[in-house]
mmCIF file of C-alpha atoms in Angstrom:
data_model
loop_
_atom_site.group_PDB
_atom_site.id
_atom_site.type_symbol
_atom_site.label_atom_id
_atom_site.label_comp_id
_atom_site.label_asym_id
_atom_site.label_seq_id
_atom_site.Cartn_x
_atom_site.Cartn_y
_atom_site.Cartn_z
ATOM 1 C CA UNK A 108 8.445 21.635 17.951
ATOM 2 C CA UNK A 109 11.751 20.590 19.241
ATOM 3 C CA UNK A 110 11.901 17.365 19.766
ATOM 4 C CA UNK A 111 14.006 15.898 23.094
ATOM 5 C CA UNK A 112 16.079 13.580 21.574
ATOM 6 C CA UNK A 113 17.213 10.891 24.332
ATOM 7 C CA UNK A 114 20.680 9.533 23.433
ATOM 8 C CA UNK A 115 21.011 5.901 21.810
ATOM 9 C CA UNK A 116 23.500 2.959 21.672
ATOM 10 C CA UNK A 117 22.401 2.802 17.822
ATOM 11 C CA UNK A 118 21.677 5.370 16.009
ATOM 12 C CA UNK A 119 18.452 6.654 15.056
ATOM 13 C CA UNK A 120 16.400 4.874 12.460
ATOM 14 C CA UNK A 121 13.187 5.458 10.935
ATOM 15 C CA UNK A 122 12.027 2.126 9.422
ATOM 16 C CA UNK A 123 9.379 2.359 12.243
ATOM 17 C CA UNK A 124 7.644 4.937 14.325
ATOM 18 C CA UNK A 125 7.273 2.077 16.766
ATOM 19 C CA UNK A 126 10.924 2.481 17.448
ATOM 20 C CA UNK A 127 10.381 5.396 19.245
ATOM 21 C CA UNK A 128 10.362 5.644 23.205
ATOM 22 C CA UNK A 129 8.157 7.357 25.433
ATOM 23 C CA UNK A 130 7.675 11.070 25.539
ATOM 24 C CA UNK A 131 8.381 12.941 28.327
ATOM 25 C CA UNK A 132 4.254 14.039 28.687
ATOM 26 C CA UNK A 133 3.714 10.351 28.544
ATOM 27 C CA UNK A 134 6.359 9.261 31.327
ATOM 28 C CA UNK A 135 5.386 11.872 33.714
ATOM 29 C CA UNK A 136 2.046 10.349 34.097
ATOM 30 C CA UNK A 137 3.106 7.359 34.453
ATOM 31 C CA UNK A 138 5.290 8.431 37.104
ATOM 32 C CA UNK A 139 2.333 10.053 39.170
ATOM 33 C CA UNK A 140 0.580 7.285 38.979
ATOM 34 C CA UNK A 141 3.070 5.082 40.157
ATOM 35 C CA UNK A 142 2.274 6.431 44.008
ATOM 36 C CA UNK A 143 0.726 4.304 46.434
ATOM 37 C CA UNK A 144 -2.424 1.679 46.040
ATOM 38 C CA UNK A 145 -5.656 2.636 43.752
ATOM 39 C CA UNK A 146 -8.360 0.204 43.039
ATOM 40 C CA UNK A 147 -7.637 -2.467 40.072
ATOM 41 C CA UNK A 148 -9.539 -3.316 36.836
ATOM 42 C CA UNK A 149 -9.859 0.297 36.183
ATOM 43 C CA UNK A 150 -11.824 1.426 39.133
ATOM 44 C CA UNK A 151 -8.637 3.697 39.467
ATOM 45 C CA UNK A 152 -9.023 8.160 39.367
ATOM 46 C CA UNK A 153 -6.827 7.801 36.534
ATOM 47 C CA UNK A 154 -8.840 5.932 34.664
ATOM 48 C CA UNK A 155 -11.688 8.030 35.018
ATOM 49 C CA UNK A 156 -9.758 10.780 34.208
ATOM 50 C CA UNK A 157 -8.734 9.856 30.832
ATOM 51 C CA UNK A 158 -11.790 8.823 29.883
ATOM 52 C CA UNK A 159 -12.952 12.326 30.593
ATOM 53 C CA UNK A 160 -10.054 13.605 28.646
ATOM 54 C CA UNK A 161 -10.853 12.032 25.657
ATOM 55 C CA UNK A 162 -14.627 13.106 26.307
ATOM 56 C CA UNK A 163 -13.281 16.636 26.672
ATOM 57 C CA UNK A 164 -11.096 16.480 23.233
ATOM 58 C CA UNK A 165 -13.883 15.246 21.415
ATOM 59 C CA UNK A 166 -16.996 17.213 22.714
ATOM 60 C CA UNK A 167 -18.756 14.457 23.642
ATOM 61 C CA UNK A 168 -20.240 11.885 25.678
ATOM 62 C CA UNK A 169 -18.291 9.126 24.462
ATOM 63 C CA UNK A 170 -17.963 5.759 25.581
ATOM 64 C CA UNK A 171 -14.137 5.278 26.297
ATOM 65 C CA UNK A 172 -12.086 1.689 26.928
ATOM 66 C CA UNK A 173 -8.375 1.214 27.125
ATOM 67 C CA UNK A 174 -6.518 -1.982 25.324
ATOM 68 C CA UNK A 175 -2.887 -3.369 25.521
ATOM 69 C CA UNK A 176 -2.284 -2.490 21.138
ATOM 70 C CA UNK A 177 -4.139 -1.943 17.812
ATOM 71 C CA UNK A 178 -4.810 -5.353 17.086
ATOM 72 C CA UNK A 179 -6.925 -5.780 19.499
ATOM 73 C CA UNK A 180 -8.717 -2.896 19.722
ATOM 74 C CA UNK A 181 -9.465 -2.613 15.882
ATOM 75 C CA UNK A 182 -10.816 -6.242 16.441
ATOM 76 C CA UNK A 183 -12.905 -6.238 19.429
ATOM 77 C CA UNK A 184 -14.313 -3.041 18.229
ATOM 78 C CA UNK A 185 -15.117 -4.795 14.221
ATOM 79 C CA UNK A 186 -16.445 -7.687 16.667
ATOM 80 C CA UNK A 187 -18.936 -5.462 18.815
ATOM 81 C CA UNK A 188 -19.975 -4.401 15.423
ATOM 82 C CA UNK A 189 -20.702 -7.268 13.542
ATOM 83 C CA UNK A 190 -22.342 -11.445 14.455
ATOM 84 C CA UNK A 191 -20.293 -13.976 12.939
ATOM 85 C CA UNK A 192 -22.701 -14.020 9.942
ATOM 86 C CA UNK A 193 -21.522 -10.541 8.791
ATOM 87 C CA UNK A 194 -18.576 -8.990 6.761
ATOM 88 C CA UNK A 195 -16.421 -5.655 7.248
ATOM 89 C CA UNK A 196 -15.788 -4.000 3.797
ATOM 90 C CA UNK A 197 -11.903 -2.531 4.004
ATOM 91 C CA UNK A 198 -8.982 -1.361 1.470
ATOM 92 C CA UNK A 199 -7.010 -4.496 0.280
ATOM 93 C CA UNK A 200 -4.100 -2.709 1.793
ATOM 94 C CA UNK A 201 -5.954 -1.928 4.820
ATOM 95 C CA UNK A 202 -4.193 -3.066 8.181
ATOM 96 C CA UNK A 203 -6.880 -5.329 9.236
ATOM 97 C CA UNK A 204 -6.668 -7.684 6.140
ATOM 98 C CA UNK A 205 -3.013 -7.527 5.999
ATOM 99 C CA UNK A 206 -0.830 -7.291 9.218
ATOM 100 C CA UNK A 207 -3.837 -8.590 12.033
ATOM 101 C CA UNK A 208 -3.139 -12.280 11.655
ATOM 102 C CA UNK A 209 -6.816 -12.902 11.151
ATOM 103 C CA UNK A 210 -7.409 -11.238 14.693
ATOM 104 C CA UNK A 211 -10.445 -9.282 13.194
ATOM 105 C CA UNK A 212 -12.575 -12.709 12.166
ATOM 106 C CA UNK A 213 -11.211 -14.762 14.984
ATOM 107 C CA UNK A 214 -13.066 -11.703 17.504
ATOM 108 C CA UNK A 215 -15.868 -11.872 15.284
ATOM 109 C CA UNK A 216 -16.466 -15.485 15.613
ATOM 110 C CA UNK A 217 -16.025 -15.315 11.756
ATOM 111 C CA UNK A 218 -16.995 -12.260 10.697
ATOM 112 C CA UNK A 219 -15.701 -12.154 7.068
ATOM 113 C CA UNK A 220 -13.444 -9.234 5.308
ATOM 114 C CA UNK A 221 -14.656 -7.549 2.226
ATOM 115 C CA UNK A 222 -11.201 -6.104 0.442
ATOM 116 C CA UNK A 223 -12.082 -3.189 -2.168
ATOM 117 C CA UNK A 224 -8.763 -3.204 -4.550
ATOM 118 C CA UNK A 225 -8.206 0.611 -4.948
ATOM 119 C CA UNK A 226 -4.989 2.426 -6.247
ATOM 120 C CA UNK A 227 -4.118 4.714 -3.134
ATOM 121 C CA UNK A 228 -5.561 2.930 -0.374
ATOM 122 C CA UNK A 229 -8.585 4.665 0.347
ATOM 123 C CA UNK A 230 -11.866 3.588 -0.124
ATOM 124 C CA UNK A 231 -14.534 5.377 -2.162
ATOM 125 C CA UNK A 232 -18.227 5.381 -2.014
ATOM 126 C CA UNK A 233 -18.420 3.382 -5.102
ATOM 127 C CA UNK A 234 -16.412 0.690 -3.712
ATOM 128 C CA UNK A 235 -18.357 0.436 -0.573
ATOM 129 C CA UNK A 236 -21.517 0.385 -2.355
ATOM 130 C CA UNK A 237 -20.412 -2.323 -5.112
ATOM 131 C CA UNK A 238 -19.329 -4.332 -2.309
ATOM 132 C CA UNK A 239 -22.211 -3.841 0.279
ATOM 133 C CA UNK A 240 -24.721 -4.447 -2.794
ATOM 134 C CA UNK A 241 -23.445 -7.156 -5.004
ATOM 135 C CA UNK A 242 -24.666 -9.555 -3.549
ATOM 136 C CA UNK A 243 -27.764 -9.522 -0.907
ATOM 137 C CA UNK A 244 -28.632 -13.910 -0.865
ATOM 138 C CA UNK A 245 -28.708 -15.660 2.490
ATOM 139 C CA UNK A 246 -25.420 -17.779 0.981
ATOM 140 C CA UNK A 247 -23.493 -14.984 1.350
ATOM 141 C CA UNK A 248 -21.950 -12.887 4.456
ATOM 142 C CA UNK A 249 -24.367 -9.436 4.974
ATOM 143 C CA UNK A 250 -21.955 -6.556 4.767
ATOM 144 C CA UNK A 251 -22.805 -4.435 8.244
ATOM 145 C CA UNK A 252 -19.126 -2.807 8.910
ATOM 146 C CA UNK A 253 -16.471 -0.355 6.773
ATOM 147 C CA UNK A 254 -13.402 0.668 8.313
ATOM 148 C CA UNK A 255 -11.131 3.217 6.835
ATOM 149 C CA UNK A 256 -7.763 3.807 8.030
ATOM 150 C CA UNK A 257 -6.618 7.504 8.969
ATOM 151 C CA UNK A 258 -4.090 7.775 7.573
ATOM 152 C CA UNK A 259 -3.677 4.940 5.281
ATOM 153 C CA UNK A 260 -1.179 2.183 4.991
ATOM 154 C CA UNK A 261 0.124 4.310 2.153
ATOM 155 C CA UNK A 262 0.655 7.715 4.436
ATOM 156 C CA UNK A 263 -1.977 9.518 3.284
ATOM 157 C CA UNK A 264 -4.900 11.248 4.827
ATOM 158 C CA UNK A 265 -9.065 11.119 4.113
ATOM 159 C CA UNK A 266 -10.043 14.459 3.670
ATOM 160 C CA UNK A 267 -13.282 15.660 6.070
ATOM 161 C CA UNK A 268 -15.381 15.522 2.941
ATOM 162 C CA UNK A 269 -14.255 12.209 1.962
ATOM 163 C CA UNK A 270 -14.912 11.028 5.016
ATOM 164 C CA UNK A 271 -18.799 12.273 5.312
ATOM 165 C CA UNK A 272 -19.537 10.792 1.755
ATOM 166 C CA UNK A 273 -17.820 7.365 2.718
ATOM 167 C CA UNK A 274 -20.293 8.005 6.017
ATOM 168 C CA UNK A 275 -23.749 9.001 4.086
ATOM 169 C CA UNK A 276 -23.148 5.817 1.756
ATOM 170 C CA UNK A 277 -22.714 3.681 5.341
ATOM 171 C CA UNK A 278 -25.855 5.262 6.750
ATOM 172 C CA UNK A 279 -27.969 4.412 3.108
ATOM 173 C CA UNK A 280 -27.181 1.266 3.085
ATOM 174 C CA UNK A 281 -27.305 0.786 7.053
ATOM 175 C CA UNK A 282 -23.565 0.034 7.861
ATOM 176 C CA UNK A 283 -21.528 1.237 10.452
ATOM 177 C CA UNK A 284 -18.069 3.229 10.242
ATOM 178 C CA UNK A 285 -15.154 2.407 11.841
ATOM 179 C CA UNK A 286 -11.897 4.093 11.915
ATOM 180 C CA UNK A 287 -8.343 2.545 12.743
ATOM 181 C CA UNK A 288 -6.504 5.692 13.805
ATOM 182 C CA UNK A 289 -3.369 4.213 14.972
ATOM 183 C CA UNK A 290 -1.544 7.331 13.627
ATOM 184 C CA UNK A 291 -5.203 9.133 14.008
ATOM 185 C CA UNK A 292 -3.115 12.141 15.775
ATOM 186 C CA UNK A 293 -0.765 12.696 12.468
ATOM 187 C CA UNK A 294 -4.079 12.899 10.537
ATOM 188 C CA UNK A 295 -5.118 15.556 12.801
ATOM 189 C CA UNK A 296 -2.178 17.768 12.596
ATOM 190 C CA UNK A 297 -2.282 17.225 8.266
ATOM 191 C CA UNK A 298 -5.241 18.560 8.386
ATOM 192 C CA UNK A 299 -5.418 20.838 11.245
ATOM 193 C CA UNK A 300 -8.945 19.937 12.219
ATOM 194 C CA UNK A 301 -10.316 18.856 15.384
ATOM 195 C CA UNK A 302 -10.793 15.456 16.797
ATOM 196 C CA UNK A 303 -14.660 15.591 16.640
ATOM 197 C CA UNK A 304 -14.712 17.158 13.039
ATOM 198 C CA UNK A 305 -13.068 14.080 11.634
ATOM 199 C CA UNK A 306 -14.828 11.281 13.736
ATOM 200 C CA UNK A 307 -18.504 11.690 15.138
ATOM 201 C CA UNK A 308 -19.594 14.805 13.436
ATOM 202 C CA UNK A 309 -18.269 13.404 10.050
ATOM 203 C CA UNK A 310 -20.382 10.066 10.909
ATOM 204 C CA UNK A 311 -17.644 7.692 12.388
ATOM 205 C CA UNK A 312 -19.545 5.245 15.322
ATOM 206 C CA UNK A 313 -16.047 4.110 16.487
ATOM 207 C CA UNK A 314 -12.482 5.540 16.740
ATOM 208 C CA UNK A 315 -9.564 3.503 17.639
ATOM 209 C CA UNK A 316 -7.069 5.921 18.923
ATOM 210 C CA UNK A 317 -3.062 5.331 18.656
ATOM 211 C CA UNK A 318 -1.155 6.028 21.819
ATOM 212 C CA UNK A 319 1.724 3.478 21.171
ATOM 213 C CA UNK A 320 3.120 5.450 17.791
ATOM 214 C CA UNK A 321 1.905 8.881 19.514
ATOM 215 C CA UNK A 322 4.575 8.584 22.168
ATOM 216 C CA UNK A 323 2.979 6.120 24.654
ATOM 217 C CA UNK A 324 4.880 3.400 25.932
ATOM 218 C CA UNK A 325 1.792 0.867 24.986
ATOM 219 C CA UNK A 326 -2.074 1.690 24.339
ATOM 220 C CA UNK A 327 -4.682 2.083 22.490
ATOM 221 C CA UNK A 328 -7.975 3.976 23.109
ATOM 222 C CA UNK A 329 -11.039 2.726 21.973
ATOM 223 C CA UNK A 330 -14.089 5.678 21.971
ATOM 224 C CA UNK A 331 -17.804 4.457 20.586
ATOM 225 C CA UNK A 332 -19.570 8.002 19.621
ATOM 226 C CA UNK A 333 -22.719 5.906 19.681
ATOM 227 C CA UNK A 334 -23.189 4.025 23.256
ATOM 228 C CA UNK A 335 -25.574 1.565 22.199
ATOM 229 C CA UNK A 336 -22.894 -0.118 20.383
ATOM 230 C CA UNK A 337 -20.674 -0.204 23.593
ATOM 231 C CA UNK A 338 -22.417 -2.693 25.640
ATOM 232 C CA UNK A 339 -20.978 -5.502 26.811
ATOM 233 C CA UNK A 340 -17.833 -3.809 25.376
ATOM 234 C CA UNK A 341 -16.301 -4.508 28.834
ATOM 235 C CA UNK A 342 -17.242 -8.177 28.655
ATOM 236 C CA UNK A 343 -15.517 -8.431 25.318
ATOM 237 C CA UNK A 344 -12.412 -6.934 26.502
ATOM 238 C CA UNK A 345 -12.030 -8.653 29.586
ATOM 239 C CA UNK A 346 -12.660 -12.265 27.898
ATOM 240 C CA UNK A 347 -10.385 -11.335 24.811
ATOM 241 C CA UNK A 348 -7.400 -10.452 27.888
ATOM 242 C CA UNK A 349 -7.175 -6.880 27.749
ATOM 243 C CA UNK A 350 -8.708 -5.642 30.705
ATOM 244 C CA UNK A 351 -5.522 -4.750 32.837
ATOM 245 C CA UNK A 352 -5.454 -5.635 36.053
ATOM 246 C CA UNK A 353 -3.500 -2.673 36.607
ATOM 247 C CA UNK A 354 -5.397 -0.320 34.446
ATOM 248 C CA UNK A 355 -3.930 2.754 35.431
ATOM 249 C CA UNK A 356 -0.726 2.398 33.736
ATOM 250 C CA UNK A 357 -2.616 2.128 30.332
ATOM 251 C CA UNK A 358 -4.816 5.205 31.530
ATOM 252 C CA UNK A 359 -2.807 8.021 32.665
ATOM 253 C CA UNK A 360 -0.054 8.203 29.940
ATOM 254 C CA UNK A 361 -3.181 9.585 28.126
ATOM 255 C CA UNK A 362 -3.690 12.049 30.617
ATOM 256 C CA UNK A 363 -0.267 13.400 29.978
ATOM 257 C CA UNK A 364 -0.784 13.328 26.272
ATOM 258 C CA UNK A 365 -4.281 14.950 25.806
ATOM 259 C CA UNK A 366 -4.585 17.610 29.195
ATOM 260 C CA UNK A 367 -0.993 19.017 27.611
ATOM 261 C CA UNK A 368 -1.652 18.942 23.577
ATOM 262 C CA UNK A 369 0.981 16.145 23.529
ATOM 263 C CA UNK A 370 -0.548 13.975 21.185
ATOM 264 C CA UNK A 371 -0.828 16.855 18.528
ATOM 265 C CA UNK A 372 2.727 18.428 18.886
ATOM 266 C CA UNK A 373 3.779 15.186 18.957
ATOM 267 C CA UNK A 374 2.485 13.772 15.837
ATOM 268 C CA UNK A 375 2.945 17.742 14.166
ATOM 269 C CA UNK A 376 6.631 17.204 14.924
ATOM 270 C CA UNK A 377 6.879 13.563 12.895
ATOM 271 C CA UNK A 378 4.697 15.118 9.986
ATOM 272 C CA UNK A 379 7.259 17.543 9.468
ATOM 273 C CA UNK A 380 10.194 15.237 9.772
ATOM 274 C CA UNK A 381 8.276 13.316 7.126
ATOM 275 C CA UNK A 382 8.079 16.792 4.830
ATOM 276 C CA UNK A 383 11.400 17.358 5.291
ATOM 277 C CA UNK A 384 13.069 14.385 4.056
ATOM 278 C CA UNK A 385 10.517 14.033 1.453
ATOM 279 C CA UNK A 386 11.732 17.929 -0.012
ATOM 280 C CA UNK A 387 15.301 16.852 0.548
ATOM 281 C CA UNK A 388 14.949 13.597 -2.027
ATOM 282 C CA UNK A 389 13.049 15.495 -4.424
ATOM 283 C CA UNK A 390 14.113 15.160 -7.643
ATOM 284 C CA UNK A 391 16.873 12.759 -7.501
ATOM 285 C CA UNK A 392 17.942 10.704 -10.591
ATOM 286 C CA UNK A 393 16.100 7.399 -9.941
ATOM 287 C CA UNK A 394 13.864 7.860 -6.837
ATOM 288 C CA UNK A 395 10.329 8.690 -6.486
ATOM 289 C CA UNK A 396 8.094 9.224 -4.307
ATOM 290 C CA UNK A 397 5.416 6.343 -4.492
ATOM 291 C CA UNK A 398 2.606 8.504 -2.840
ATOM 292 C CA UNK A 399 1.818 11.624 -2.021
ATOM 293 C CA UNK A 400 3.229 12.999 2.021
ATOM 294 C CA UNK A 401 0.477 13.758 3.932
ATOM 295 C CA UNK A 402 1.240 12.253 7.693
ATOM 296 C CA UNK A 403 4.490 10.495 8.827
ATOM 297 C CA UNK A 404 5.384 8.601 6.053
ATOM 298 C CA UNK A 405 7.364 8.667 3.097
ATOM 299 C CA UNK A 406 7.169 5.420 0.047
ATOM 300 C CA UNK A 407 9.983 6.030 -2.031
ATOM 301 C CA UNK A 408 10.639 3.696 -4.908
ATOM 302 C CA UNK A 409 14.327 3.649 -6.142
ATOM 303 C CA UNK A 410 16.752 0.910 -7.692
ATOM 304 C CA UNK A 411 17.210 -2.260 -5.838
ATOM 305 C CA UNK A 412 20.740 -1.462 -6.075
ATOM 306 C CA UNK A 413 19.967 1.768 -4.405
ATOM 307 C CA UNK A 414 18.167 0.266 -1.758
ATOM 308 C CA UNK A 415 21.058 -2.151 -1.211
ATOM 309 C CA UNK A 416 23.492 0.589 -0.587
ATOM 310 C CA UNK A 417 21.382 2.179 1.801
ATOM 311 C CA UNK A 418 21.146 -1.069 3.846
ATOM 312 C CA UNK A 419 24.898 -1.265 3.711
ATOM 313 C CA UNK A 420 24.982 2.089 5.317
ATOM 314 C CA UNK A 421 23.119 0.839 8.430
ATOM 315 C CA UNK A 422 19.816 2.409 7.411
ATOM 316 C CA UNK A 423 16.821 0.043 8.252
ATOM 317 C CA UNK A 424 13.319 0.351 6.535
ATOM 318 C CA UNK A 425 10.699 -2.004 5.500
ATOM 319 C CA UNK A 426 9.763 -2.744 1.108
ATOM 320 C CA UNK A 427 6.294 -4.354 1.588
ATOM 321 C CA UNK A 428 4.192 -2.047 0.216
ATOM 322 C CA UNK A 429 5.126 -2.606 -3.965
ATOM 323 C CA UNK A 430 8.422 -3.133 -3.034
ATOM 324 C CA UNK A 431 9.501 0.934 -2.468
ATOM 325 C CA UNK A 432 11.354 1.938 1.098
ATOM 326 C CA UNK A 433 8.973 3.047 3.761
ATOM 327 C CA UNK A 434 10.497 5.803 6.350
ATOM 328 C CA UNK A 435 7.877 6.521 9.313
ATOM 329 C CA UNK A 436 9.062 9.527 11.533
ATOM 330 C CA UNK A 437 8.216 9.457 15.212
ATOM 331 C CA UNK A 438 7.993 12.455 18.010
ATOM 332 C CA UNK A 439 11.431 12.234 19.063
ATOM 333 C CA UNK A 440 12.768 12.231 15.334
ATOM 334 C CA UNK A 441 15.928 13.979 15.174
ATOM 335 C CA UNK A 442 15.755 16.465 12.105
ATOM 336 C CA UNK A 443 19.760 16.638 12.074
ATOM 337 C CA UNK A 444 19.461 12.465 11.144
ATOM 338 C CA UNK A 445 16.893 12.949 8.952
ATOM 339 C CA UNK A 446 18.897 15.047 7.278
ATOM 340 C CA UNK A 447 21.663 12.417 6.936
ATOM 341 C CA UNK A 448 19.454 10.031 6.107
ATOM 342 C CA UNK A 449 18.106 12.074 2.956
ATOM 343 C CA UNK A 450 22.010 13.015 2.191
ATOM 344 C CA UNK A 451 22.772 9.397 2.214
ATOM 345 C CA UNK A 452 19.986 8.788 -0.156
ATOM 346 C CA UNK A 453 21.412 10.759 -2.407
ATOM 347 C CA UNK A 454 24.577 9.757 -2.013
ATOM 348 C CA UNK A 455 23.930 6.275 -3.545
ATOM 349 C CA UNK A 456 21.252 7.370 -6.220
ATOM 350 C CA UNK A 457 24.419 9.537 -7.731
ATOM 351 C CA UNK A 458 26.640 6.143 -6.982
ATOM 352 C CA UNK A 459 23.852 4.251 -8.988
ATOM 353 C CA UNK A 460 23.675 6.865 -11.430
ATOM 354 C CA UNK A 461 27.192 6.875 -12.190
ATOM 355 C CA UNK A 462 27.854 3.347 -12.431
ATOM 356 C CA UNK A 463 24.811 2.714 -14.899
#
């Protein structure tokens, strides 16, 4: 894909993929929606619409809501799961133990997280059973939730097969699955399989869908593959404020993105970016990469003199996953930078070398 690359007063960086704008599939629908009145609260065509679209995409009768970002749709969706007497089993790096705020238990009433310590940030079937079964007393919160994220905090990508055995272990021992796919469209493109292979046909009840990082301006789409657990779901949104008044502007950017294969070229197009930076660094004296490159990141670990120097050329990433340089590429990342970017890494790793 060729990405449109809209001109900055900065240039690009790639600390984030929420740094991104909106894609031109995304602003077009926006813009046809913005014509004359429509009912509120979601009782709007375009609404409807892109609930149907994401019915379409995923071959079934879903059950589709719409909220302002990720935290609180990973949270009201945990919540519809779970009383305040239960506990969600995650990854100890997952993003609802460590960048939610607490959002998750707070929507629960108190529903308690279970962290699994694991080396890549997946969880396993044996850490979701040694959780869900260590202990069973009434003192203790009863396990009834896992959520994965796809991908990971660390970039990388549950297969199709480890997602059905992380499902058969949550049917056993009667828990539900949740996914957080805030980059759930880069997952798709890694592994070039479809929407309904990796969610409800692989055992996932509920998907939280990423617009925001997908090209969207804001928005998150919530879709429960089993409707039972939906009801109410409206309730819980409205009362947790994230029922939009004007709920067509959170509905038909999806339109755009799903009824023209946005979403996947989009998140295709930041998956390479990612590959591409990732073969450019390769083998450079003093960085590594941290994990493997399977979406649109890239964790390399390198000297924190290194990582100084590339500060100090105006590049701007985050360290806090064990203290390596996180680079997320978005649609509208501009190979040519990411090519200076990976030069400039380079650049001071020979500097560092040299001065050693």
């Amino acid at each position: 894909m060729s990405a449109v690359v809209p001109q900055h007063s900065a240039p690009q960086q790639f600390a984030s993929d929420n740094y991104a704008g909106i894609c031109p599939e995304a602003w077009a629908a926006m813009a046809e929606a913005n014509q004359g009145y429509v009912p509120a609260y979601g009782e709007d065509p375009y609404t409807d619409r892109a609930a149907d679209a994401f019915r379409t995409l995923f071959q079934t009768k879903c059950e589709v809501f719409f909220a302002f970002n990720g935290t609180a749709a990973n949270s009201l969706a945990l919540a519809a799961l779970c009383q305040s007497y239960h506990s969600v089993i995650c990854s100890a790096s997952a993003h609802v133990e460590t960048d939610e705020c607490g959002a998750p238990e707070f929507f629960s009433n108190g529903s308690k997280l279970l962290v699994a310590q694991t080396e890549d940030g997946k969880l396993t079937p044996d850490a979701v059973r040694a959780l869900a079964t260590g202990r069973s007393d009434i003192h203790f919160p009863k396990p009834r939730a896992v959520t994965i994220t796809q991908p990971t905090e660390t970039g990388q990508v549950y297969t199709l097969a480890e997602i059905h055995a992380l499902s058969a272990v949550c049917r056993e021992l009667g828990l539900r699955l949740h996914m957080d796919g805030a980059r759930f469209a880069n997952a798709c493109a890694a592994l070039g399989c479809s929407p309904a292979d990796m969610t409800w046909r692989a055992g996932v009840d509920v998907l939280c869908f990423g617009g925001t990082k997908n090209g969207m301006a804001v928005g998150e789409a919530i879709l429960f593959f089993d409707p039972v657990l939906a009801e109410d779901f409206d309730y819980r949104c409205k009362q947790a404020g994230q029922l939009a008044s004007k709920m067509r502007y959170l509905a038909a950017p999806w339109i755009g993105m799903l009824d023209t294969g946005a979403w996947l070229t989009n998140a295709a197009h930041a998956n390479a970016c990612a590959q591409r930076l990732a073969a450019r660094v390769a083998g450079l004296p003093g960085i590594a990469p941290m994990f493997p490159v399977e979406a649109n990141a890239v964790f390399l670990s390198a000297p924190p003199a290194v990582l100084d120097a590339l500060r100090a050329r105006g590049w701007r990433f985050y360290t806090f996953i064990g203290g390596g340089a996180r680079f997320m590429f978005a649609w509208d990342a501009d190979p040519a930078r990411v090519d200076q970017l990976g030069d400039d890494i380079a650049a001071v790793a020979v500097e560092a070398l040299q001065a050693a």
